[in-house]
XYZ file of C-alpha atoms in Angstrom:
101
model
C 26.633 19.850 22.219
C 24.111 18.906 19.894
C 23.379 15.562 18.858
C 22.872 14.260 15.115
C 21.572 10.908 14.131
C 23.037 10.124 10.406
C 20.687 7.228 8.879
C 22.236 6.007 5.779
C 22.568 2.121 4.307
C 25.751 3.460 2.895
C 28.634 2.732 5.280
C 30.907 5.344 3.663
C 28.487 7.960 3.649
C 27.729 7.150 7.288
C 31.445 7.371 7.948
C 31.990 10.710 5.881
C 28.996 12.504 7.646
C 30.173 11.418 11.173
C 33.645 12.680 10.323
C 32.422 16.179 8.595
C 29.947 16.400 11.752
C 32.404 15.655 14.623
C 34.856 18.074 13.180
C 32.187 20.902 13.802
C 31.907 19.734 17.323
C 28.403 17.670 16.998
C 27.999 14.586 18.947
C 26.792 12.015 16.082
C 25.041 8.511 16.141
C 24.823 6.826 13.339
C 22.370 3.915 11.800
C 22.392 1.618 8.846
C 18.573 1.598 8.157
C 15.492 3.039 8.923
C 14.487 0.305 11.653
C 18.098 0.973 13.208
C 17.331 4.791 13.062
C 14.047 4.255 14.945
C 16.090 2.062 17.481
C 18.565 4.996 17.868
C 16.123 7.464 18.353
C 14.291 5.785 21.450
C 17.684 4.858 23.065
C 19.509 8.333 22.880
C 18.045 12.110 23.092
C 18.639 13.672 19.457
C 18.502 16.969 18.184
C 18.500 16.382 14.309
C 17.941 13.338 11.890
C 19.621 13.064 8.287
C 18.506 10.177 6.640
C 18.991 8.865 3.231
C 15.815 7.905 1.372
C 16.455 4.786 -0.182
C 17.210 2.142 2.332
C 16.686 -1.464 3.093
C 14.335 -2.596 5.772
C 12.700 0.751 6.208
C 13.289 3.889 3.958
C 13.883 7.119 5.202
C 10.573 8.483 4.249
C 8.511 5.361 6.319
C 11.099 6.140 9.039
C 10.263 9.601 9.057
C 6.406 8.996 8.826
C 6.967 6.497 11.893
C 8.705 9.113 13.681
C 5.954 11.460 13.198
C 3.117 8.901 14.599
C 5.153 9.261 17.949
C 4.614 12.759 19.609
C 7.908 12.939 21.152
C 9.141 13.233 17.395
C 6.612 15.479 16.003
C 8.800 18.667 16.007
C 12.505 16.773 15.490
C 14.116 18.190 12.939
C 15.009 16.077 9.398
C 17.110 16.584 6.554
C 16.662 13.800 4.164
C 20.054 13.277 1.825
C 19.579 11.583 -1.178
C 21.080 11.050 -4.999
C 17.814 11.250 -6.743
C 15.580 14.485 -7.313
C 12.007 12.833 -7.356
C 9.706 15.210 -7.209
C 7.060 12.542 -5.267
C 9.893 12.051 -2.874
C 10.017 15.769 -2.249
C 6.384 16.219 -1.876
C 5.948 13.245 0.575
C 9.095 14.866 2.592
C 7.576 18.015 2.587
C 4.209 16.868 3.762
C 5.802 14.896 6.624
C 7.415 18.057 7.905
C 10.883 17.527 6.598
C 12.987 20.832 6.832
C 15.586 20.135 3.986
C 15.952 17.942 1.098
């Protein structure tokens, strides 16, 4: 079973995604910000990350940037989840190898 890490500061969004993904037979881990997301990555084997951009402590793009500096996560697929459609965010996400925005 694939393990997905959902990183979002919204408790409602985390819960909703967790329910949806579990219904589709995925094992789901959740984190409330980028720092907690990085900690979850180091504690578990993750196959996909779904992350919000705007979060406290460490935003989604900062988290992905930190992930890409670690050779274990250079090819880990990431989807960015955001309510904004800022071109700068999309460009930065693309530079970091994000697979979907």
